[in-house]
mmCIF file of C-alpha atoms in Angstrom:
data_model
loop_
_atom_site.group_PDB
_atom_site.id
_atom_site.type_symbol
_atom_site.label_atom_id
_atom_site.label_comp_id
_atom_site.label_asym_id
_atom_site.label_seq_id
_atom_site.Cartn_x
_atom_site.Cartn_y
_atom_site.Cartn_z
ATOM 1 C CA MET Q 29 3.656 -1.529 21.196
ATOM 2 C CA GLY Q 30 4.926 0.955 18.668
ATOM 3 C CA ALA Q 31 8.423 0.642 17.354
ATOM 4 C CA SER Q 32 10.462 3.540 16.016
ATOM 5 C CA GLY Q 33 9.429 5.119 12.689
ATOM 6 C CA ARG Q 34 10.449 3.031 9.697
ATOM 7 C CA ALA Q 35 8.111 3.409 6.752
ATOM 8 C CA THR Q 36 10.509 3.169 3.827
ATOM 9 C CA ILE Q 37 12.918 0.595 2.443
ATOM 10 C CA PRO Q 38 15.203 2.221 -0.119
ATOM 11 C CA GLY Q 39 16.612 0.380 -3.109
ATOM 12 C CA MET Q 40 16.973 -3.384 -3.303
ATOM 13 C CA SER Q 41 16.197 -4.132 0.333
ATOM 14 C CA ARG Q 42 16.675 -7.397 2.145
ATOM 15 C CA ILE Q 43 12.943 -7.858 1.598
ATOM 16 C CA ALA Q 44 13.051 -7.511 -2.187
ATOM 17 C CA ALA Q 45 16.116 -9.732 -2.384
ATOM 18 C CA GLY Q 46 14.434 -12.284 -0.155
ATOM 19 C CA VAL Q 47 11.275 -12.418 -2.278
ATOM 20 C CA PHE Q 48 13.444 -12.934 -5.361
ATOM 21 C CA GLY Q 49 15.353 -15.730 -3.627
ATOM 22 C CA PHE Q 50 12.113 -17.280 -2.404
ATOM 23 C CA LEU Q 51 10.749 -17.402 -5.946
ATOM 24 C CA CYS Q 52 14.028 -18.747 -7.352
ATOM 25 C CA ALA Q 53 14.084 -21.556 -4.810
ATOM 26 C CA SER Q 54 10.546 -22.490 -5.843
ATOM 27 C CA ALA Q 55 11.478 -22.441 -9.517
ATOM 28 C CA LEU Q 56 14.501 -24.695 -9.028
ATOM 29 C CA ALA Q 57 12.292 -27.308 -7.428
ATOM 30 C CA GLN Q 58 10.351 -27.921 -10.658
ATOM 31 C CA SER Q 59 11.127 -30.216 -13.581
ATOM 32 C CA PRO Q 60 12.577 -28.740 -16.814
ATOM 33 C CA VAL Q 61 9.698 -30.238 -18.804
ATOM 34 C CA ALA Q 62 7.068 -28.429 -16.757
ATOM 35 C CA SER Q 63 8.986 -25.181 -17.137
ATOM 36 C CA ASP Q 64 9.188 -25.473 -20.927
ATOM 37 C CA ASP Q 65 5.560 -26.516 -21.452
ATOM 38 C CA LYS Q 66 4.048 -23.813 -19.269
ATOM 39 C CA ALA Q 67 6.529 -20.968 -19.633
ATOM 40 C CA PHE Q 68 3.847 -18.333 -20.293
ATOM 41 C CA GLU Q 69 1.697 -19.366 -17.337
ATOM 42 C CA ARG Q 70 4.714 -19.631 -15.057
ATOM 43 C CA ASP Q 71 5.867 -16.119 -15.924
ATOM 44 C CA LEU Q 72 2.325 -14.758 -15.593
ATOM 45 C CA TYR Q 73 1.761 -16.216 -12.134
ATOM 46 C CA LYS Q 74 5.215 -15.243 -10.916
ATOM 47 C CA THR Q 75 4.692 -11.644 -12.056
ATOM 48 C CA ARG Q 76 1.243 -11.422 -10.497
ATOM 49 C CA PHE Q 77 2.533 -12.812 -7.219
ATOM 50 C CA GLU Q 78 5.400 -10.288 -7.141
ATOM 51 C CA HIS Q 79 2.962 -7.423 -7.777
ATOM 52 C CA GLU Q 80 0.649 -8.484 -4.981
ATOM 53 C CA VAL Q 81 3.518 -8.842 -2.515
ATOM 54 C CA ALA Q 82 4.843 -5.385 -3.484
ATOM 55 C CA PHE Q 83 1.387 -3.832 -3.098
ATOM 56 C CA ARG Q 84 0.632 -5.450 0.262
ATOM 57 C CA GLY Q 85 3.974 -4.279 1.627
ATOM 58 C CA ALA Q 86 3.340 -0.777 0.260
ATOM 59 C CA ALA Q 87 -0.060 -0.715 1.970
ATOM 60 C CA ILE Q 88 1.577 -1.284 5.356
ATOM 61 C CA GLU Q 89 4.255 1.347 4.714
ATOM 62 C CA VAL Q 90 1.616 3.879 3.660
ATOM 63 C CA ALA Q 91 -0.531 3.148 6.713
ATOM 64 C CA TRP Q 92 2.488 3.913 8.900
ATOM 65 C CA ALA Q 93 3.477 7.025 6.943
ATOM 66 C CA ALA Q 94 -0.069 8.504 6.883
ATOM 67 C CA GLU Q 95 -0.724 7.865 10.574
ATOM 68 C CA LYS Q 96 -0.777 11.566 11.486
ATOM 69 C CA VAL Q 97 -3.552 12.360 8.999
ATOM 70 C CA CYS Q 98 -5.864 9.546 10.146
ATOM 71 C CA ASP Q 99 -8.071 10.153 13.181
ATOM 72 C CA THR Q 100 -8.395 6.418 13.854
ATOM 73 C CA THR Q 101 -5.131 4.542 14.269
ATOM 74 C CA ILE Q 102 -4.051 1.070 15.272
ATOM 75 C CA GLU Q 103 -0.842 -0.914 15.749
ATOM 76 C CA ILE Q 104 0.230 -2.698 12.546
ATOM 77 C CA GLU Q 105 2.517 -5.704 12.089
ATOM 78 C CA PRO Q 106 5.749 -5.499 10.013
ATOM 79 C CA PHE Q 107 5.003 -8.519 7.821
ATOM 80 C CA VAL Q 108 2.603 -9.863 5.188
ATOM 81 C CA LEU Q 109 1.127 -13.361 5.074
ATOM 82 C CA LEU Q 110 -0.291 -14.990 1.933
ATOM 83 C CA SER Q 111 -1.551 -18.421 0.922
ATOM 84 C CA VAL Q 112 -3.623 -19.944 -1.877
ATOM 85 C CA HIS Q 113 -6.614 -18.863 0.214
ATOM 86 C CA SER Q 114 -5.745 -15.264 -0.740
ATOM 87 C CA LEU Q 115 -6.807 -15.871 -4.333
ATOM 88 C CA ARG Q 116 -10.155 -14.202 -4.840
ATOM 89 C CA ARG Q 117 -10.724 -16.166 -8.038
ATOM 90 C CA SER Q 118 -10.638 -19.962 -8.279
ATOM 91 C CA LEU Q 119 -8.051 -21.562 -10.575
ATOM 92 C CA SER Q 120 -8.290 -24.919 -12.333
ATOM 93 C CA ASP Q 121 -6.307 -27.779 -10.804
ATOM 94 C CA SER Q 122 -3.601 -27.560 -13.490
ATOM 95 C CA HIS Q 123 -3.219 -23.792 -13.133
ATOM 96 C CA MET Q 124 -3.260 -23.989 -9.352
ATOM 97 C CA ALA Q 125 -0.403 -26.512 -9.551
ATOM 98 C CA ILE Q 126 1.627 -24.049 -11.629
ATOM 99 C CA PHE Q 127 0.851 -21.204 -9.228
ATOM 100 C CA ARG Q 128 2.019 -23.302 -6.270
ATOM 101 C CA GLN Q 129 5.217 -24.245 -8.072
ATOM 102 C CA VAL Q 130 6.348 -20.769 -9.051
ATOM 103 C CA THR Q 131 5.341 -19.020 -5.817
ATOM 104 C CA GLY Q 132 5.899 -21.653 -3.133
ATOM 105 C CA MET Q 133 2.385 -20.965 -1.855
ATOM 106 C CA ASP Q 134 0.077 -23.612 -0.379
ATOM 107 C CA GLU Q 135 -2.785 -23.750 2.124
ATOM 108 C CA LYS Q 136 -0.513 -22.486 4.896
ATOM 109 C CA TRP Q 137 -0.191 -18.785 5.651
ATOM 110 C CA ARG Q 138 3.414 -17.996 4.716
ATOM 111 C CA VAL Q 139 5.552 -14.901 5.247
ATOM 112 C CA VAL Q 140 6.045 -13.161 1.884
ATOM 113 C CA TRP Q 141 7.141 -9.663 2.967
ATOM 114 C CA LEU Q 142 9.044 -8.345 5.967
ATOM 115 C CA ASP Q 143 9.867 -4.864 7.127
ATOM 116 C CA GLU Q 144 13.353 -4.265 8.483
ATOM 117 C CA GLY Q 145 11.865 -4.045 11.982
ATOM 118 C CA ALA Q 146 10.587 -7.638 11.947
ATOM 119 C CA PRO Q 147 12.308 -10.190 14.240
ATOM 120 C CA GLU Q 148 15.526 -11.620 12.810
ATOM 121 C CA GLU Q 149 14.153 -15.113 13.445
ATOM 122 C CA MET Q 150 11.259 -14.468 11.072
ATOM 123 C CA LYS Q 151 12.129 -15.517 7.529
ATOM 124 C CA LEU Q 152 10.409 -15.397 4.164
ATOM 125 C CA GLY Q 153 8.577 -18.607 3.397
ATOM 126 C CA GLN Q 154 7.946 -19.554 7.018
ATOM 127 C CA ALA Q 155 4.436 -20.789 7.819
ATOM 128 C CA VAL Q 156 2.524 -18.984 10.573
ATOM 129 C CA VAL Q 157 -0.217 -21.003 12.271
ATOM 130 C CA ALA Q 158 -1.487 -18.524 14.876
ATOM 131 C CA VAL Q 159 -1.219 -14.916 16.033
ATOM 132 C CA ASN Q 160 -1.786 -14.203 19.729
ATOM 133 C CA ASP Q 161 -2.841 -17.865 20.042
ATOM 134 C CA ARG Q 162 -5.697 -17.364 17.555
ATOM 135 C CA PRO Q 163 -5.415 -20.015 14.790
ATOM 136 C CA LEU Q 164 -5.286 -18.836 11.194
ATOM 137 C CA SER Q 165 -8.122 -20.364 9.211
ATOM 138 C CA GLY Q 166 -8.513 -20.979 5.485
ATOM 139 C CA GLY Q 167 -10.352 -18.818 2.990
ATOM 140 C CA ASN Q 168 -14.078 -18.482 2.471
ATOM 141 C CA THR Q 169 -16.067 -19.019 -0.728
ATOM 142 C CA LYS Q 170 -19.005 -16.665 -1.174
ATOM 143 C CA ILE Q 171 -21.907 -16.777 -3.658
ATOM 144 C CA GLU Q 172 -23.535 -13.419 -4.279
ATOM 145 C CA MET Q 173 -26.385 -13.708 -6.786
ATOM 146 C CA SER Q 174 -26.947 -9.941 -6.890
ATOM 147 C CA ALA Q 175 -23.463 -9.528 -8.403
ATOM 148 C CA TRP Q 176 -24.786 -11.050 -11.641
ATOM 149 C CA PHE Q 177 -26.988 -7.993 -12.237
ATOM 150 C CA ALA Q 178 -23.940 -5.747 -11.868
ATOM 151 C CA GLY Q 179 -21.938 -7.806 -14.350
ATOM 152 C CA ARG Q 180 -19.636 -9.196 -11.677
ATOM 153 C CA SER Q 181 -18.717 -12.766 -10.756
ATOM 154 C CA ILE Q 182 -21.234 -14.407 -8.414
ATOM 155 C CA VAL Q 183 -18.570 -16.718 -6.931
ATOM 156 C CA THR Q 184 -15.682 -15.120 -5.037
ATOM 157 C CA ARG Q 185 -13.159 -16.177 -2.424
ATOM 158 C CA ASP Q 186 -12.139 -14.121 0.550
ATOM 159 C CA ASP Q 187 -9.328 -14.237 3.121
ATOM 160 C CA ARG Q 188 -11.532 -12.776 5.824
ATOM 161 C CA GLY Q 189 -10.414 -15.473 8.298
ATOM 162 C CA LEU Q 190 -6.875 -14.102 8.173
ATOM 163 C CA TRP Q 191 -8.012 -10.502 8.491
ATOM 164 C CA ASP Q 192 -10.220 -11.277 11.483
ATOM 165 C CA VAL Q 193 -7.226 -12.716 13.344
ATOM 166 C CA MET Q 194 -4.849 -9.927 12.322
ATOM 167 C CA LEU Q 195 -7.337 -7.197 13.248
ATOM 168 C CA ALA Q 196 -7.831 -8.750 16.688
ATOM 169 C CA ALA Q 197 -4.046 -8.905 17.168
ATOM 170 C CA ARG Q 198 -3.701 -5.283 16.063
ATOM 171 C CA LYS Q 199 -6.298 -4.236 18.623
ATOM 172 C CA ASP Q 200 -4.442 -6.220 21.290
ATOM 173 C CA ALA Q 201 -1.223 -4.386 20.440
ATOM 174 C CA THR Q 202 -3.013 -1.037 20.537
ATOM 175 C CA GLU Q 203 -4.082 -1.883 24.083
ATOM 176 C CA GLY Q 204 -0.455 -2.522 25.035
ATOM 177 C CA LYS Q 205 -0.369 -6.294 24.670
ATOM 178 C CA PRO Q 206 2.491 -7.889 22.702
ATOM 179 C CA MET Q 207 1.868 -9.386 19.268
ATOM 180 C CA VAL Q 208 3.069 -12.992 19.346
ATOM 181 C CA VAL Q 209 3.352 -15.055 16.157
ATOM 182 C CA THR Q 210 3.376 -18.863 16.355
ATOM 183 C CA LEU Q 211 5.394 -20.579 13.632
ATOM 184 C CA GLU Q 212 4.656 -24.023 12.230
ATOM 185 C CA ASP Q 213 7.525 -25.545 14.216
ATOM 186 C CA GLY Q 214 6.006 -24.282 17.477
ATOM 187 C CA ARG Q 215 8.343 -21.351 18.055
ATOM 188 C CA LYS Q 216 6.737 -18.121 19.236
ATOM 189 C CA LEU Q 217 8.110 -14.761 18.152
ATOM 190 C CA THR Q 218 7.238 -11.438 19.754
ATOM 191 C CA VAL Q 219 6.793 -8.797 17.071
ATOM 192 C CA ASP Q 220 7.207 -5.039 17.431
ATOM 193 C CA THR Q 221 4.384 -3.124 15.773
ATOM 194 C CA GLN Q 222 4.087 0.447 14.575
ATOM 195 C CA THR Q 223 1.168 2.865 14.740
ATOM 196 C CA GLY Q 224 -0.650 3.381 11.449
ATOM 197 C CA CYS Q 225 -4.022 4.217 9.941
ATOM 198 C CA ALA Q 226 -6.786 1.858 11.016
ATOM 199 C CA GLY Q 227 -8.505 -0.239 8.363
ATOM 200 C CA SER Q 228 -6.879 -2.160 5.538
ATOM 201 C CA VAL Q 229 -6.273 -1.616 1.838
ATOM 202 C CA THR Q 230 -6.086 -4.827 -0.170
ATOM 203 C CA ALA Q 231 -5.786 -6.084 -3.730
ATOM 204 C CA SER Q 232 -5.621 -9.586 -5.166
ATOM 205 C CA SER Q 233 -3.655 -10.567 -8.249
ATOM 206 C CA PHE Q 234 -6.388 -13.142 -8.989
ATOM 207 C CA ASP Q 235 -9.556 -11.135 -8.477
ATOM 208 C CA ALA Q 236 -12.967 -12.259 -9.701
ATOM 209 C CA ASP Q 237 -13.739 -8.566 -10.360
ATOM 210 C CA PRO Q 238 -10.358 -7.069 -11.369
ATOM 211 C CA ASP Q 239 -11.808 -3.736 -12.520
ATOM 212 C CA ILE Q 240 -13.870 -2.979 -9.406
ATOM 213 C CA PHE Q 241 -12.992 -0.679 -6.505
ATOM 214 C CA TRP Q 242 -15.028 -1.154 -3.336
ATOM 215 C CA ARG Q 243 -14.870 -0.264 0.310
ATOM 216 C CA GLN Q 244 -16.581 -1.458 3.458
ATOM 217 C CA GLY Q 245 -17.138 1.743 5.406
ATOM 218 C CA ASN Q 246 -13.792 2.801 6.816
ATOM 219 C CA THR Q 247 -12.565 -0.728 7.583
ATOM 220 C CA ARG Q 248 -11.488 -2.155 4.210
ATOM 221 C CA ALA Q 249 -10.915 -0.882 0.688
ATOM 222 C CA LYS Q 250 -10.117 -3.027 -2.366
ATOM 223 C CA ILE Q 251 -7.979 -1.585 -5.138
ATOM 224 C CA PRO Q 252 -8.812 -2.918 -8.642
ATOM 225 C CA ALA Q 253 -6.443 -5.748 -9.540
ATOM 226 C CA ASN Q 254 -6.005 -4.311 -13.044
ATOM 227 C CA ALA Q 255 -4.461 -1.155 -11.583
ATOM 228 C CA MET Q 256 -2.211 -3.062 -9.182
ATOM 229 C CA LEU Q 257 -0.932 -5.314 -11.971
ATOM 230 C CA GLU Q 258 -0.118 -2.303 -14.167
ATOM 231 C CA ALA Q 259 1.914 -0.598 -11.406
ATOM 232 C CA ARG Q 260 5.651 -0.702 -12.137
ATOM 233 C CA SER Q 261 7.439 1.112 -9.342
ATOM 234 C CA ARG Q 262 7.453 1.380 -5.564
ATOM 235 C CA ASP Q 263 5.933 4.864 -5.787
ATOM 236 C CA GLU Q 264 3.080 3.629 -8.002
ATOM 237 C CA PHE Q 265 2.267 0.826 -5.545
ATOM 238 C CA ARG Q 266 2.385 3.340 -2.707
ATOM 239 C CA TRP Q 267 0.154 5.763 -4.607
ATOM 240 C CA LEU Q 268 -2.504 3.076 -5.072
ATOM 241 C CA ALA Q 269 -2.269 2.139 -1.390
ATOM 242 C CA ALA Q 270 -2.555 5.807 -0.371
ATOM 243 C CA PHE Q 271 -5.574 6.264 -2.672
ATOM 244 C CA GLY Q 272 -7.323 3.477 -0.781
ATOM 245 C CA THR Q 273 -6.074 4.749 2.584
ATOM 246 C CA TYR Q 274 -7.878 8.054 1.986
ATOM 247 C CA PHE Q 275 -11.176 6.247 2.439
ATOM 248 C CA GLN Q 276 -9.988 4.813 5.769
ATOM 249 C CA ALA Q 277 -9.515 8.260 7.292
ATOM 250 C CA SER Q 278 -12.483 9.597 9.241
ATOM 251 C CA GLN Q 279 -14.612 12.354 7.734
ATOM 252 C CA ARG Q 280 -13.157 14.725 10.328
ATOM 253 C CA ALA Q 281 -9.629 14.023 9.083
ATOM 254 C CA ILE Q 282 -10.732 14.424 5.484
ATOM 255 C CA GLN Q 283 -12.401 17.759 6.234
ATOM 256 C CA ARG Q 284 -9.282 18.929 8.049
ATOM 257 C CA VAL Q 285 -7.338 18.387 4.841
ATOM 258 C CA LYS Q 286 -9.971 19.908 2.555
ATOM 259 C CA GLN Q 287 -10.858 23.103 4.410
ATOM 260 C CA ALA Q 288 -9.183 26.186 3.035
ATOM 261 C CA ASP Q 289 -10.576 29.700 3.259
ATOM 262 C CA ASN Q 290 -14.046 28.210 3.861
ATOM 263 C CA MET Q 291 -13.914 26.425 0.505
ATOM 264 C CA SER Q 292 -15.552 23.036 1.034
ATOM 265 C CA ASN Q 293 -14.373 21.901 -2.383
ATOM 266 C CA GLY Q 294 -10.805 23.100 -1.951
ATOM 267 C CA PHE Q 295 -7.691 21.014 -1.427
ATOM 268 C CA VAL Q 296 -4.795 23.010 0.010
ATOM 269 C CA VAL Q 297 -1.505 22.035 -1.555
ATOM 270 C CA GLY Q 298 0.991 20.943 1.085
ATOM 271 C CA LYS Q 299 -1.444 20.453 3.990
ATOM 272 C CA VAL Q 300 -1.248 16.645 4.052
ATOM 273 C CA LEU Q 301 2.493 16.861 3.525
ATOM 274 C CA MET Q 302 2.779 19.206 6.508
ATOM 275 C CA MET Q 303 0.757 16.932 8.804
ATOM 276 C CA ALA Q 304 2.473 13.726 7.665
ATOM 277 C CA VAL Q 305 6.062 14.971 7.935
ATOM 278 C CA PRO Q 306 7.288 16.262 11.313
ATOM 279 C CA GLY Q 307 8.976 19.643 11.080
ATOM 280 C CA ALA Q 308 7.566 20.478 7.641
ATOM 281 C CA GLY Q 309 6.354 23.917 8.686
ATOM 282 C CA MET Q 310 8.533 25.474 6.008
ATOM 283 C CA LEU Q 311 6.504 23.656 3.384
ATOM 284 C CA LEU Q 312 3.243 24.933 4.829
ATOM 285 C CA SER Q 313 4.559 28.485 4.931
ATOM 286 C CA ALA Q 314 5.514 28.210 1.275
ATOM 287 C CA ALA Q 315 2.083 26.741 0.451
ATOM 288 C CA GLU Q 316 0.208 29.526 2.217
ATOM 289 C CA ALA Q 317 2.272 32.128 0.387
ATOM 290 C CA GLN Q 318 0.888 30.966 -2.952
ATOM 291 C CA ALA Q 319 -1.552 33.278 -4.699
ATOM 292 C CA GLU Q 320 -3.877 30.343 -5.389
ATOM 293 C CA LYS Q 321 -3.727 28.128 -2.338
ATOM 294 C CA ALA Q 322 -6.436 25.592 -3.122
ATOM 295 C CA LEU Q 323 -7.168 23.305 -6.032
ATOM 296 C CA THR Q 324 -10.829 22.800 -6.827
ATOM 297 C CA VAL Q 325 -11.985 19.190 -6.712
ATOM 298 C CA ASP Q 326 -15.293 17.836 -7.970
ATOM 299 C CA SER Q 327 -15.528 14.441 -6.246
ATOM 300 C CA ILE Q 328 -14.253 12.344 -3.366
ATOM 301 C CA VAL Q 329 -12.007 10.389 -5.748
ATOM 302 C CA GLY Q 330 -10.515 13.704 -6.840
ATOM 303 C CA ASP Q 331 -9.619 14.351 -3.197
ATOM 304 C CA ALA Q 332 -8.142 10.849 -2.989
ATOM 305 C CA ASP Q 333 -5.863 11.572 -5.972
ATOM 306 C CA LEU Q 334 -4.333 14.615 -4.295
ATOM 307 C CA PHE Q 335 -4.161 12.943 -0.887
ATOM 308 C CA ALA Q 336 -2.209 10.055 -2.463
ATOM 309 C CA ASN Q 337 0.148 12.471 -4.242
ATOM 310 C CA GLU Q 338 1.043 14.125 -0.945
ATOM 311 C CA VAL Q 339 1.478 10.885 0.993
ATOM 312 C CA VAL Q 340 3.902 9.580 -1.647
ATOM 313 C CA ALA Q 341 5.762 12.907 -1.510
ATOM 314 C CA ALA Q 342 5.881 12.710 2.298
ATOM 315 C CA MET Q 343 7.539 9.289 1.951
ATOM 316 C CA GLY Q 344 10.256 10.803 -0.230
ATOM 317 C CA GLY Q 345 8.794 9.541 -3.503
ATOM 318 C CA ASP Q 346 7.620 11.078 -6.771
ATOM 319 C CA PRO Q 347 4.159 12.668 -6.345
ATOM 320 C CA GLY Q 348 3.559 12.202 -10.086
ATOM 321 C CA ALA Q 349 3.554 8.408 -9.811
ATOM 322 C CA GLY Q 350 -0.245 8.131 -9.812
ATOM 323 C CA LEU Q 351 -0.596 10.420 -12.824
ATOM 324 C CA ARG Q 352 1.848 8.302 -14.847
ATOM 325 C CA LEU Q 353 0.011 5.136 -13.862
ATOM 326 C CA SER Q 354 -3.367 6.599 -14.841
ATOM 327 C CA GLU Q 355 -2.063 7.822 -18.188
ATOM 328 C CA ARG Q 356 -0.704 4.355 -19.016
ATOM 329 C CA MET Q 357 -3.984 2.712 -18.068
ATOM 330 C CA LEU Q 358 -5.853 5.199 -20.240
ATOM 331 C CA ALA Q 359 -3.550 4.553 -23.210
ATOM 332 C CA LEU Q 360 -4.113 0.816 -22.798
ATOM 333 C CA GLN Q 361 -7.883 1.388 -22.544
ATOM 334 C CA MET Q 362 -7.982 -0.630 -19.355
ATOM 335 C CA LYS Q 363 -11.103 -1.170 -17.305
ATOM 336 C CA VAL Q 364 -10.352 0.300 -13.890
ATOM 337 C CA ASP Q 365 -12.994 1.642 -11.533
ATOM 338 C CA ALA Q 366 -12.408 4.812 -9.433
ATOM 339 C CA VAL Q 367 -8.603 4.836 -9.765
ATOM 340 C CA MET Q 368 -8.688 5.803 -13.448
ATOM 341 C CA MET Q 369 -8.600 9.602 -13.749
ATOM 342 C CA ASP Q 370 -10.798 11.513 -16.172
ATOM 343 C CA ASP Q 371 -9.573 14.634 -18.002
ATOM 344 C CA PHE Q 372 -10.404 16.989 -15.118
ATOM 345 C CA ARG Q 373 -8.719 14.791 -12.505
ATOM 346 C CA ARG Q 374 -5.590 14.365 -14.654
ATOM 347 C CA SER Q 375 -5.364 18.123 -15.200
ATOM 348 C CA ASN Q 376 -5.852 18.780 -11.492
ATOM 349 C CA THR Q 377 -3.276 16.152 -10.541
ATOM 350 C CA ALA Q 378 -0.715 17.529 -12.991
ATOM 351 C CA GLU Q 379 -1.069 21.007 -11.469
ATOM 352 C CA HIS Q 380 -0.895 19.566 -7.963
ATOM 353 C CA VAL Q 381 2.303 17.667 -8.776
ATOM 354 C CA ARG Q 382 3.824 20.826 -10.246
ATOM 355 C CA ARG Q 383 3.086 22.760 -7.061
ATOM 356 C CA LEU Q 384 4.384 19.997 -4.810
ATOM 357 C CA LYS Q 385 7.655 19.910 -6.721
ATOM 358 C CA ALA Q 386 7.877 23.697 -6.434
ATOM 359 C CA LEU Q 387 7.391 23.428 -2.664
ATOM 360 C CA ARG Q 388 10.114 20.808 -2.502
ATOM 361 C CA ALA Q 389 12.445 23.079 -4.444
ATOM 362 C CA VAL Q 390 11.781 25.941 -2.019
ATOM 363 C CA GLN Q 391 12.402 23.679 0.954
ATOM 364 C CA ALA Q 392 15.596 22.287 -0.596
ATOM 365 C CA GLU Q 393 16.897 25.799 -1.214
ATOM 366 C CA ARG Q 394 16.173 26.793 2.390
ATOM 367 C CA ASP Q 395 17.897 23.670 3.657
ATOM 368 C CA ARG Q 396 20.970 24.458 1.557
ATOM 369 C CA ALA Q 397 21.009 28.063 2.804
ATOM 370 C CA GLU Q 398 20.757 26.935 6.430
ATOM 371 C CA ALA Q 399 23.512 24.354 5.957
ATOM 372 C CA LEU Q 400 25.765 26.968 4.325
ATOM 373 C CA ALA Q 401 25.117 29.436 7.148
ATOM 374 C CA GLN Q 402 26.028 26.803 9.746
ATOM 375 C CA GLU Q 403 29.171 25.894 7.839
ATOM 376 C CA GLU Q 404 30.226 29.535 7.630
ATOM 377 C CA ALA Q 405 29.533 30.002 11.341
ATOM 378 C CA GLN Q 406 31.790 27.060 12.181
ATOM 379 C CA LYS Q 407 34.593 28.469 10.006
ATOM 380 C CA ALA Q 408 34.431 31.949 11.591
ATOM 381 C CA PRO Q 409 37.387 32.557 13.973
ATOM 382 C CA LEU Q 410 36.591 32.830 17.656
ATOM 383 C CA LYS Q 411 36.815 36.355 19.041
ATOM 384 C CA PRO Q 412 39.359 36.773 21.806
ATOM 385 C CA ARG Q 413 37.887 37.433 25.224
#
C-alpha cells in the first residue's frame, strides 16, 4: 500500500539524530577501561556501522526516487534492520564483543534506520521478530571453494534469511496486503510502504570480499565495501546505491534511457532526470535543444555512472558526487571493482555533470522568470468593468 512520495530527508533528520543517540547509549554502557584499551577498534567499528546504516537507508530512498525509470517495481518498507548476522565476514570473539558494545547489535534484527513515514511507535534499537507473521531467521555461512581460484574468501556469511522474509512481505504489499511488523514485546505495527524499484542493492561494512561488485540477475547487487566506506556524504551514498540500482532495471528500461537518434551507445543527458521527476519537461526541452544530445559510452558500467548522476540530481543532490568519490578512491589507490572509473569514464562523467548543471541553471532561470511574471500579474491594477 503505497504512501505519499517521501524519498529525501534533508539535513540532520530525526533518523540521523536517532542513530547518533543509539550509538551514544551503547557507548555509555561500556566500562572506561575497555574504551581506553580498544579505542582504535571502537572507533573503527562505530564508523563502519554508521556507513552501512547510511548506505542501506540511501538504497531505499534511491529505489523510491528511481521508481519511474524501473519497469519492475515493488512496495518497499520505510526501515532498515541489521544484526550481527549481517556481517559478511566473521570476527574473532574479542572483536565481536567490541562491535556489539559500540553498535548495540546482537543476534536480534534491530531497527537501525527509519524514514519519516514509519510508524511513530517504531523506534531505533527495537528488535523485530517477524514480518507478516514470517519469523526472521539468523544468517547463513557459505563455503565456496571456487572463490579461492578468483582470489576471494571461500568462507562468507549472508543475511539471505532476512531478505527472503522482506521480499515476501514486499510482494504481499504489492498485492494490496498490509505489511505488519511484530516487535519483540509482541506488539504488531502496520507499516505504510512506498513503490520503488524491485530488487535490492546491498553492501556490508565487514565484507569478506570488500573490493568485489557482483549482482544476481536483476534481484540483488552488492556494492564493494571499500567504496561504501570511503563515501562521505549523503549524495555519495545515494550515488553508489543508484549505480547498483541501474542493474535492477529491466533491459527495456535501460534501452529506453540509452536510445537517442538511433545511437545504441548514446546516453541522452536529462532523459533519466525527466522520467524520474514529474513535470520536468522543461529540462527535457533544454536537453533536446543541445547541439550534442548524447554522450558516447563504452560499457554498461559507463551507463551506470550517468544513470546514477541523474538519479542523484533528480533527488535534489549534487550529480558530481560519484565523480568526487571515484577521484578520491583513485588517489588512494584503492581496490574497487566496477565502481572505480577509468580515464574515459571520469572524462565522460565530468562532461555529463557539467551539462546537468547547465540544465539546472536553465530550469532555475525559467522558474524565476515565471515567478516574476506571476508576481507582476498580481500587482497589476484591475481594469474597471
